[in-house]
PDB file of C-alpha atoms in Angstrom:
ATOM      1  CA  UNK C   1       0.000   0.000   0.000  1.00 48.00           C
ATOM      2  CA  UNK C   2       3.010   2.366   0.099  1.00 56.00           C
ATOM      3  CA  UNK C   3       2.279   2.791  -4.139  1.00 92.00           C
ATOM      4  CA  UNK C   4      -0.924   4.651  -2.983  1.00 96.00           C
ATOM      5  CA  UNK C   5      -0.504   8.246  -2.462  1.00 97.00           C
ATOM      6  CA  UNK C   6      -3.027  10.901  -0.939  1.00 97.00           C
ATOM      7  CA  UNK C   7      -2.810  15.031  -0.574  1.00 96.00           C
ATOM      8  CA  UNK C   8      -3.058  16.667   0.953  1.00 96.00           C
ATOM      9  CA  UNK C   9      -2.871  15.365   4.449  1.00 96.00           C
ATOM     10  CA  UNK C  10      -5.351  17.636   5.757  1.00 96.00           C
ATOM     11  CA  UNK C  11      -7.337  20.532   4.941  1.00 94.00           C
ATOM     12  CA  UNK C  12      -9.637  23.444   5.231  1.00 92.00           C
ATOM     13  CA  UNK C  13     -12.722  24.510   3.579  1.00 89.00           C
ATOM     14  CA  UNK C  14     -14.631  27.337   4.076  1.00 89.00           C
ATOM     15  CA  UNK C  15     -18.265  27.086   3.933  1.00 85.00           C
ATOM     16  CA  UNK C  16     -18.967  27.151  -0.240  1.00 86.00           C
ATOM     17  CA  UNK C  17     -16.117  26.003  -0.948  1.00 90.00           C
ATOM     18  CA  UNK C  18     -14.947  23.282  -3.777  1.00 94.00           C
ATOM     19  CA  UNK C  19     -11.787  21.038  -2.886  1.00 95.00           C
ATOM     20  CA  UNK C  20     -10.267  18.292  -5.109  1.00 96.00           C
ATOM     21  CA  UNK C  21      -8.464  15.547  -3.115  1.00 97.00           C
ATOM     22  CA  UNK C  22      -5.457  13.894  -4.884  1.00 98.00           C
ATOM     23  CA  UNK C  23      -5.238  10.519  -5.162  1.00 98.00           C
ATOM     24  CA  UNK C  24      -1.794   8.921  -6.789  1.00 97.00           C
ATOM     25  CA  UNK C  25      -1.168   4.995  -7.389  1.00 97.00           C
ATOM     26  CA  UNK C  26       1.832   3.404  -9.017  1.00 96.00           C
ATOM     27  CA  UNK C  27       0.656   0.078  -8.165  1.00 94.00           C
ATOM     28  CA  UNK C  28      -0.669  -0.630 -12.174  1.00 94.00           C
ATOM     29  CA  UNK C  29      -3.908  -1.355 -10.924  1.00 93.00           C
ATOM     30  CA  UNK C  30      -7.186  -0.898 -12.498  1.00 92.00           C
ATOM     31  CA  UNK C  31      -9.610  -0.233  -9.846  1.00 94.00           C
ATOM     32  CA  UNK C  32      -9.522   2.604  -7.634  1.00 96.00           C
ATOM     33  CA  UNK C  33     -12.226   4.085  -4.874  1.00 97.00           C
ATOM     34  CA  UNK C  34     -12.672   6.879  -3.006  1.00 98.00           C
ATOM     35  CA  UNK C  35     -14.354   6.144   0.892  1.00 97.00           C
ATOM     36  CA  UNK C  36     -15.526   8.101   3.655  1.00 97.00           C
ATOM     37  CA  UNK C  37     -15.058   7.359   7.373  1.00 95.00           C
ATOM     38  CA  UNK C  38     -16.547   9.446  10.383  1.00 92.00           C
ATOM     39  CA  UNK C  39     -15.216   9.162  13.234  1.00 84.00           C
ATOM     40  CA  UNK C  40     -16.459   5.629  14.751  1.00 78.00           C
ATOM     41  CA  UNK C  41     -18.170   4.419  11.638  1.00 82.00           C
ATOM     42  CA  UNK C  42     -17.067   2.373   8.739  1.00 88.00           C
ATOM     43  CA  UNK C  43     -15.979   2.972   5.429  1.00 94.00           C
ATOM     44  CA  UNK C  44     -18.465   4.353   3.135  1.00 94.00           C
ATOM     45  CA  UNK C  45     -18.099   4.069  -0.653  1.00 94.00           C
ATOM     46  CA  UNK C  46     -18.573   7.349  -2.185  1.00 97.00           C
ATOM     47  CA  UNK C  47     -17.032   6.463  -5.936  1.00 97.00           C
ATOM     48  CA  UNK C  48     -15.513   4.234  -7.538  1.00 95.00           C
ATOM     49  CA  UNK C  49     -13.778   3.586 -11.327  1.00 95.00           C
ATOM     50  CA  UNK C  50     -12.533   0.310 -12.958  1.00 92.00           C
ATOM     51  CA  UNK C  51     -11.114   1.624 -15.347  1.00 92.00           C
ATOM     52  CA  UNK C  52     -10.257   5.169 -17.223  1.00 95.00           C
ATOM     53  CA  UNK C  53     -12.444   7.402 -18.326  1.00 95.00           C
ATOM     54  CA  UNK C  54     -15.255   5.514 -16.654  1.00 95.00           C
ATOM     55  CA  UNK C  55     -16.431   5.536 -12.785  1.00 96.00           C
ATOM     56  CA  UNK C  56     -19.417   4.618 -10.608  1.00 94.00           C
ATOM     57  CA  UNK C  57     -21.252   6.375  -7.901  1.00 95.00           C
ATOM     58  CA  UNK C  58     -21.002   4.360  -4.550  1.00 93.00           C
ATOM     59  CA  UNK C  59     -23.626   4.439  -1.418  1.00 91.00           C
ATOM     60  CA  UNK C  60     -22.778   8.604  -0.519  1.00 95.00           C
ATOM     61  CA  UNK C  61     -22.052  10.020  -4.480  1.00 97.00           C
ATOM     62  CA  UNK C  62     -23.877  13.029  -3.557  1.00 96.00           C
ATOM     63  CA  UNK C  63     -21.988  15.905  -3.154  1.00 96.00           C
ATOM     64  CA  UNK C  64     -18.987  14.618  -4.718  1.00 97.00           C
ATOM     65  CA  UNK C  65     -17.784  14.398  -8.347  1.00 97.00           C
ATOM     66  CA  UNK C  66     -14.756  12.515  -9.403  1.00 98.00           C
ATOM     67  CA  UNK C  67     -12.728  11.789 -12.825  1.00 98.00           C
ATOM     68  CA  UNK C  68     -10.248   9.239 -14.165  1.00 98.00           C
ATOM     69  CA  UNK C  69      -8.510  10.955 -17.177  1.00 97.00           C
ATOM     70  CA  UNK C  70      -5.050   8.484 -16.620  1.00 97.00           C
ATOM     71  CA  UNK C  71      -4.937   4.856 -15.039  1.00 96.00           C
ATOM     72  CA  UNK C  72      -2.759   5.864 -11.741  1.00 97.00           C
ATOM     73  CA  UNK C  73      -4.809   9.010 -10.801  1.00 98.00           C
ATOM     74  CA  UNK C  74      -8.285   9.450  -9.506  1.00 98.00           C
ATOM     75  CA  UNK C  75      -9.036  12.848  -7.884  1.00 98.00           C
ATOM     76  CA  UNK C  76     -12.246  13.565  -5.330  1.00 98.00           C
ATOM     77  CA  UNK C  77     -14.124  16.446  -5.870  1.00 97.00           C
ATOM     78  CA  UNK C  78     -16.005  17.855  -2.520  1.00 96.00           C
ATOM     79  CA  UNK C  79     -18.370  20.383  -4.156  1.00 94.00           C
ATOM     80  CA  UNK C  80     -20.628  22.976  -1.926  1.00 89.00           C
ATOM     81  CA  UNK C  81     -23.479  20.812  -2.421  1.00 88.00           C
ATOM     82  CA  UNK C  82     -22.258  18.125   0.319  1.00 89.00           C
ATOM     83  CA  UNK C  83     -23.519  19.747   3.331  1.00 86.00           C
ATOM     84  CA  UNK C  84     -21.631  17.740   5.983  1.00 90.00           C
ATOM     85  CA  UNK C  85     -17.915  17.008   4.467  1.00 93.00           C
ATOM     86  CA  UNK C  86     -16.080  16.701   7.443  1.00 94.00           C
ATOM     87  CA  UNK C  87     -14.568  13.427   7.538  1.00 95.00           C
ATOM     88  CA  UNK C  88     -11.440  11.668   6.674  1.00 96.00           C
ATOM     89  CA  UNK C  89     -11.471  10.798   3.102  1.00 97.00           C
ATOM     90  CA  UNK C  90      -9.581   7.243   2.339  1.00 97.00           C
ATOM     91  CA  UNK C  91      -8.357   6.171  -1.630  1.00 98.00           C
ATOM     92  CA  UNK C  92      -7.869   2.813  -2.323  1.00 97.00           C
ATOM     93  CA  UNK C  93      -6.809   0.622  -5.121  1.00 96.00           C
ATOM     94  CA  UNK C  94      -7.203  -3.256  -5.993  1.00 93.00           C
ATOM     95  CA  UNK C  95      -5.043  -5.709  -7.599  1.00 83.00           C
ATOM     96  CA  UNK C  96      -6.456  -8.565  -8.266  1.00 81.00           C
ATOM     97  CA  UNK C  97      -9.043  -8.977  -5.342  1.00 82.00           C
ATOM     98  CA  UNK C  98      -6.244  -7.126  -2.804  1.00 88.00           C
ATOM     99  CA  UNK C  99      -7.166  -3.701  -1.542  1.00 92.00           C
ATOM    100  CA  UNK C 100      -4.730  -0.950  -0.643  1.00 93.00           C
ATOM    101  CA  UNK C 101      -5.807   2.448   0.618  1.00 96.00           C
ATOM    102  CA  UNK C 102      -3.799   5.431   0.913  1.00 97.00           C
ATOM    103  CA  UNK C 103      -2.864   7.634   3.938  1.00 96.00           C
ATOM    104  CA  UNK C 104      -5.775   9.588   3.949  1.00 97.00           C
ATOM    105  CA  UNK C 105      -7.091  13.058   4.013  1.00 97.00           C
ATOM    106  CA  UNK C 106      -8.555  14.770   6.755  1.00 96.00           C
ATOM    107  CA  UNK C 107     -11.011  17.555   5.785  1.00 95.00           C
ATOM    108  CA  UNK C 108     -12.720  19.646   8.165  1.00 94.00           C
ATOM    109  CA  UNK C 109     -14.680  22.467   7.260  1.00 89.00           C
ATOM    110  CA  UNK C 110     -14.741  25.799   8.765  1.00 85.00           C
TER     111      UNK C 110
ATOM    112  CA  UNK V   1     -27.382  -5.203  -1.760  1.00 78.00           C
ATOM    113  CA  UNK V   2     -24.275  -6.714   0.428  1.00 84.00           C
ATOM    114  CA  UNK V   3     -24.941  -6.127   3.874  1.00 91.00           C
ATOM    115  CA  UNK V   4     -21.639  -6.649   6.718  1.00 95.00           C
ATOM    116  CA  UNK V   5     -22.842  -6.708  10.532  1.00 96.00           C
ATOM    117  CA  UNK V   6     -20.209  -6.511  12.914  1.00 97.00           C
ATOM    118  CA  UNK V   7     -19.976  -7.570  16.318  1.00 97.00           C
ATOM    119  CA  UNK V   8     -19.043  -6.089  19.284  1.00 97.00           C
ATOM    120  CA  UNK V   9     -18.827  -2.889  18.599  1.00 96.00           C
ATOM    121  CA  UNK V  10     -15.730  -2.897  21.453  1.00 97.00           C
ATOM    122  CA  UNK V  11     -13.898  -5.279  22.835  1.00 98.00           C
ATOM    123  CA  UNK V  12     -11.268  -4.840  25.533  1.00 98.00           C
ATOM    124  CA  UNK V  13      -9.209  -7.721  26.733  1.00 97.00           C
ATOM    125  CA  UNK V  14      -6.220  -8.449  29.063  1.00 97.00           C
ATOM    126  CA  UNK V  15      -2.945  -8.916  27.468  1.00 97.00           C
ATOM    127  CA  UNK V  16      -2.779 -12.736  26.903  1.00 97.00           C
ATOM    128  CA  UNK V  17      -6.113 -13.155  26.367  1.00 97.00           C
ATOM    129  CA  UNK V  18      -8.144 -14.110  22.939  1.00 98.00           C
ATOM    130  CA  UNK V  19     -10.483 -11.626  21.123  1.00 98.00           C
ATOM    131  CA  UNK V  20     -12.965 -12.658  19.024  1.00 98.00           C
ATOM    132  CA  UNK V  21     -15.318 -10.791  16.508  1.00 98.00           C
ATOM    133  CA  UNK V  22     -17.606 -11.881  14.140  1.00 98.00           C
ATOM    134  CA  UNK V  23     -19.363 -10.513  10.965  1.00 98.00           C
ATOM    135  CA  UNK V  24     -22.087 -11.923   9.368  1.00 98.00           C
ATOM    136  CA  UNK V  25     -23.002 -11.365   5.416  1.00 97.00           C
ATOM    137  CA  UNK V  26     -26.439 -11.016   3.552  1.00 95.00           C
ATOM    138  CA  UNK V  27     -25.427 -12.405  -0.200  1.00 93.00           C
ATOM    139  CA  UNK V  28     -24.557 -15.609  -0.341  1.00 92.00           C
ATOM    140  CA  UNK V  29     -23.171 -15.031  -3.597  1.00 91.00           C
ATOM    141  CA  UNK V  30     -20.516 -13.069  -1.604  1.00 92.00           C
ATOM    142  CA  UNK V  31     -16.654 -14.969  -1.954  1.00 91.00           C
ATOM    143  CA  UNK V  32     -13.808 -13.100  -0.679  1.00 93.00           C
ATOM    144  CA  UNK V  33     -13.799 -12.050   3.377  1.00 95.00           C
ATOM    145  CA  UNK V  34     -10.598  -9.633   3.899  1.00 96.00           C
ATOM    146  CA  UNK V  35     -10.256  -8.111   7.378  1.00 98.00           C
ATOM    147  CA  UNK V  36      -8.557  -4.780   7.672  1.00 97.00           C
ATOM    148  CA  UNK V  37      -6.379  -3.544  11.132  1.00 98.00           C
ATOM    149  CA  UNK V  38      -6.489   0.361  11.422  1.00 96.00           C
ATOM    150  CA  UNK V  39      -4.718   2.318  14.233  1.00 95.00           C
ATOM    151  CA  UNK V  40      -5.706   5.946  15.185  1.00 91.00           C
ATOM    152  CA  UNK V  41      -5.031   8.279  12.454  1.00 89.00           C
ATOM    153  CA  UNK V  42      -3.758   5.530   9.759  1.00 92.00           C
ATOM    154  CA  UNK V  43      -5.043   3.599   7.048  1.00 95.00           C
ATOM    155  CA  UNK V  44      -6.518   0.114   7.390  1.00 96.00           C
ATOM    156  CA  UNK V  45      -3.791  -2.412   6.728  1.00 96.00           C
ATOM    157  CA  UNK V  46      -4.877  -5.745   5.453  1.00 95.00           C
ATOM    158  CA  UNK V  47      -4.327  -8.502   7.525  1.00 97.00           C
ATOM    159  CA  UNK V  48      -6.051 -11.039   6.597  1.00 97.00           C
ATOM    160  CA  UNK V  49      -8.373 -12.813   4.005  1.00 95.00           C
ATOM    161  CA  UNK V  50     -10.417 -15.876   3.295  1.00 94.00           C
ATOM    162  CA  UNK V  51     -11.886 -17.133  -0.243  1.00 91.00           C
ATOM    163  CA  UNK V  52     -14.965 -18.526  -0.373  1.00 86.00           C
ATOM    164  CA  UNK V  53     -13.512 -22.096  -0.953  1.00 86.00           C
ATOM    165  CA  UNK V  54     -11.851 -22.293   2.069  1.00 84.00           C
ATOM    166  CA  UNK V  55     -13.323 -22.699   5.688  1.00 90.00           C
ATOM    167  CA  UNK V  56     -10.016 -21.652   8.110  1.00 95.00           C
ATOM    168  CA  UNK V  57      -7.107 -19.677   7.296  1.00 94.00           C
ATOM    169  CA  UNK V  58      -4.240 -18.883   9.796  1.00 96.00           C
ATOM    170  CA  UNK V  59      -1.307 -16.555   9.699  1.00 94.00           C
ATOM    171  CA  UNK V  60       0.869 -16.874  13.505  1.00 96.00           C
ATOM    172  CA  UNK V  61      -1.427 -15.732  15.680  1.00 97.00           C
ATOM    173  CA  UNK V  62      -4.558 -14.448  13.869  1.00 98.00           C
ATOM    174  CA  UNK V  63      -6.879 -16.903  12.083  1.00 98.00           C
ATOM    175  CA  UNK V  64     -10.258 -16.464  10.052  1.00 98.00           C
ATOM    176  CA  UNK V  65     -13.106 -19.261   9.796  1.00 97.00           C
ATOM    177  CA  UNK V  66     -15.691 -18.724   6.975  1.00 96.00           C
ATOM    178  CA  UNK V  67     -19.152 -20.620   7.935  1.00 95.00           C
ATOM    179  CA  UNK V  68     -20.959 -20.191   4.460  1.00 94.00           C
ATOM    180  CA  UNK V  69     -24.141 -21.769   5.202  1.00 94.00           C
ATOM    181  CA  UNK V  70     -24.649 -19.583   7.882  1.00 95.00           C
ATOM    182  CA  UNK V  71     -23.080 -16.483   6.201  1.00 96.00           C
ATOM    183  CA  UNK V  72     -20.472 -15.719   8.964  1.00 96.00           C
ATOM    184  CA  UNK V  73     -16.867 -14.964   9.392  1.00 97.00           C
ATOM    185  CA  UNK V  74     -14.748 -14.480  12.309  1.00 98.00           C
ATOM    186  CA  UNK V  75     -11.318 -13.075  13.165  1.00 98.00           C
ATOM    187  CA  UNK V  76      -9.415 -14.689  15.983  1.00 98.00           C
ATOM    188  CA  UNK V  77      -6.073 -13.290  17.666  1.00 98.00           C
ATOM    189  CA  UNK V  78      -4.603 -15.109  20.111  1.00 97.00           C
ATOM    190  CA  UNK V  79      -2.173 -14.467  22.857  1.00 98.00           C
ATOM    191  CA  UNK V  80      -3.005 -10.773  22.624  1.00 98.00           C
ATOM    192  CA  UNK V  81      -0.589  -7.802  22.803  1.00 97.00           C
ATOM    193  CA  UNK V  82      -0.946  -4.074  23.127  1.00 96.00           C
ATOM    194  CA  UNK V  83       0.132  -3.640  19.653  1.00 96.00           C
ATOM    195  CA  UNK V  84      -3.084  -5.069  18.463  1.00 97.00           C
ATOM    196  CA  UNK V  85      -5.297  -2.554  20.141  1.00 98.00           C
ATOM    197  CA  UNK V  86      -6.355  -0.610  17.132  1.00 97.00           C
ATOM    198  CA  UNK V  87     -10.047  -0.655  15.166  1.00 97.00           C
ATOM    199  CA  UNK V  88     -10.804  -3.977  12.944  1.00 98.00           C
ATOM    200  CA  UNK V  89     -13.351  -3.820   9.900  1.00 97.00           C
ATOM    201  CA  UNK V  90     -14.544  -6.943   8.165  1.00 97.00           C
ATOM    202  CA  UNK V  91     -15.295  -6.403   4.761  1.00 96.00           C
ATOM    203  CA  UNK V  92     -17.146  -9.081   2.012  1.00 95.00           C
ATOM    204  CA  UNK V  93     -17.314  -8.613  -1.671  1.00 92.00           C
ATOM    205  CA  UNK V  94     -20.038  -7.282  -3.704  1.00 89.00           C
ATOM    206  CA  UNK V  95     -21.102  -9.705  -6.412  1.00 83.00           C
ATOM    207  CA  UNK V  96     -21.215 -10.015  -9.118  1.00 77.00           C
ATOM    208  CA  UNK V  97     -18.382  -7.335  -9.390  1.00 66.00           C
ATOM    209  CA  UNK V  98     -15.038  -8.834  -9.920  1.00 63.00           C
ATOM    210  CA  UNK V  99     -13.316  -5.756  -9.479  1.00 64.00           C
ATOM    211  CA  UNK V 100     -12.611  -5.446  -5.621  1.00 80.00           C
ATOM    212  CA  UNK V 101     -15.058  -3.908  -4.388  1.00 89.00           C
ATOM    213  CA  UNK V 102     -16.293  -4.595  -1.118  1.00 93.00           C
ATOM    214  CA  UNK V 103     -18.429  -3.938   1.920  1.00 93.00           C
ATOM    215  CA  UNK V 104     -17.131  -2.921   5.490  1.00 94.00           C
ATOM    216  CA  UNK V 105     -18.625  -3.976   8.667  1.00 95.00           C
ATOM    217  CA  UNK V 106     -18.681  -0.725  11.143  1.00 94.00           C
ATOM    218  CA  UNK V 107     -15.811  -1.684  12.673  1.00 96.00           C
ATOM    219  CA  UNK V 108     -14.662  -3.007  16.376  1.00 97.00           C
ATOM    220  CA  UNK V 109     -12.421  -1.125  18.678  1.00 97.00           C
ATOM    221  CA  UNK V 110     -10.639  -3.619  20.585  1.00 98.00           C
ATOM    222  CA  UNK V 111      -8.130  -2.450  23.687  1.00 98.00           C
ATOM    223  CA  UNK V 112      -5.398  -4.932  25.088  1.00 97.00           C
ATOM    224  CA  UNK V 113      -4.823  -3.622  28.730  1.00 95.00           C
ATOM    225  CA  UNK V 114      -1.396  -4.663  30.446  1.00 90.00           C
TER     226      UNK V 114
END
């Protein structure tokens, strides 16, 4: 899971606001997701893509928009619409039926 | 749709001691049972996994056992230490998608006291 890169590590939005969440793999792998954890809950599947140019909303798509333009990236839009985005924000990848995720975000909103 | 139900919710147990927790699953159709380790602040690290073909997997001193007629999985650790106190989800996968993705149980906090 050290191929999986997030940034940044945390960060603040004002009330409004857009923010785009980076999400980096050089693992080669051809499914990536974007989940959301609150604090005591599980992981909640916001998007997901299995391949470029082509993604799926999850259980919690609203609010969010993502893209897949190249194979290793897979940014996370957070648009004004989601009402409630603070949360920590974890990428993953799969190869084969293995799972990575990345380091995480933390976004809290001011 | 998948559903993961995870039980307890927290577990706290003396150094030494076993811990126990156990998921069940709603599609039967369902073949891959990973369980993830995350500490405060981190991401969850795979530990573990089971395929649907296989009813006990072991790795030192953590073991999974896959019941598929009654649609339950359980993670065992043994010998506990205060390194294992951290969260643990149980995830299954979502068929028919052969892709990865899965479905998380809402996780147990489990605390290893000296």
């Amino acid at each position: 899971d050290g191929g999986i890169t997030q940034s940044p590590k945390y960060l603040f939005r004002k009330e409004g606001q857009n923010v785009t969440l980076s999400c980096e793999q050089n693992l080669n792998h051809d499914a990536m997701y974007w989940y959301r954890q609150d604090p005591g809950q599980g992981l909640r599947l916001i998007y997901y893509s299995q391949i470029v140019n082509d993604f799926q909303k999850g259980d919690i798509a609203e609010g969010y928009s993502v893209s897949r333009e190249k194979k290793e990236s897979f940014p996370l839009t957070v648009t004004s619409a989601q009402k409630n985005p603070t949360a920590f924000y974890l990428c993953a990848s799969t190869g084969g039926r293995l799972q990575f995720f990345g380091p995480g975000t933390r976004l809290t909103v001011l | 749709g998948e559903n993961v139900e995870q039980h307890p919710s927290t577990l706290s147990v003396q150094e030494g001691d076993s811990a126990v927790i156990k998921c069940t699953y709603s599609d039967s159709a369902s073949n891959y049972f990973p369980w993830y380790k995350q500490e405060l602040g981190k991401r969850p690290q795979l530990i573990i996994d089971i395929r649907s073909n296989v009813g006990e997997k072991k790795d030192q001193r953590i073991a999974v056992t896959l019941n598929k007629t009654a649609k339950h999985f359980s993670l065992h650790i043994t010998e506990t230490q205060p390194e294992d106190s951290a969260v643990y989800f149980c995830a299954a996968s979502i068929p028919p998608d052969s892709w990865g993705k899965l479905q998380f149980g809402a996780g147990t906090q489990v605390v290893v006291t000296p």
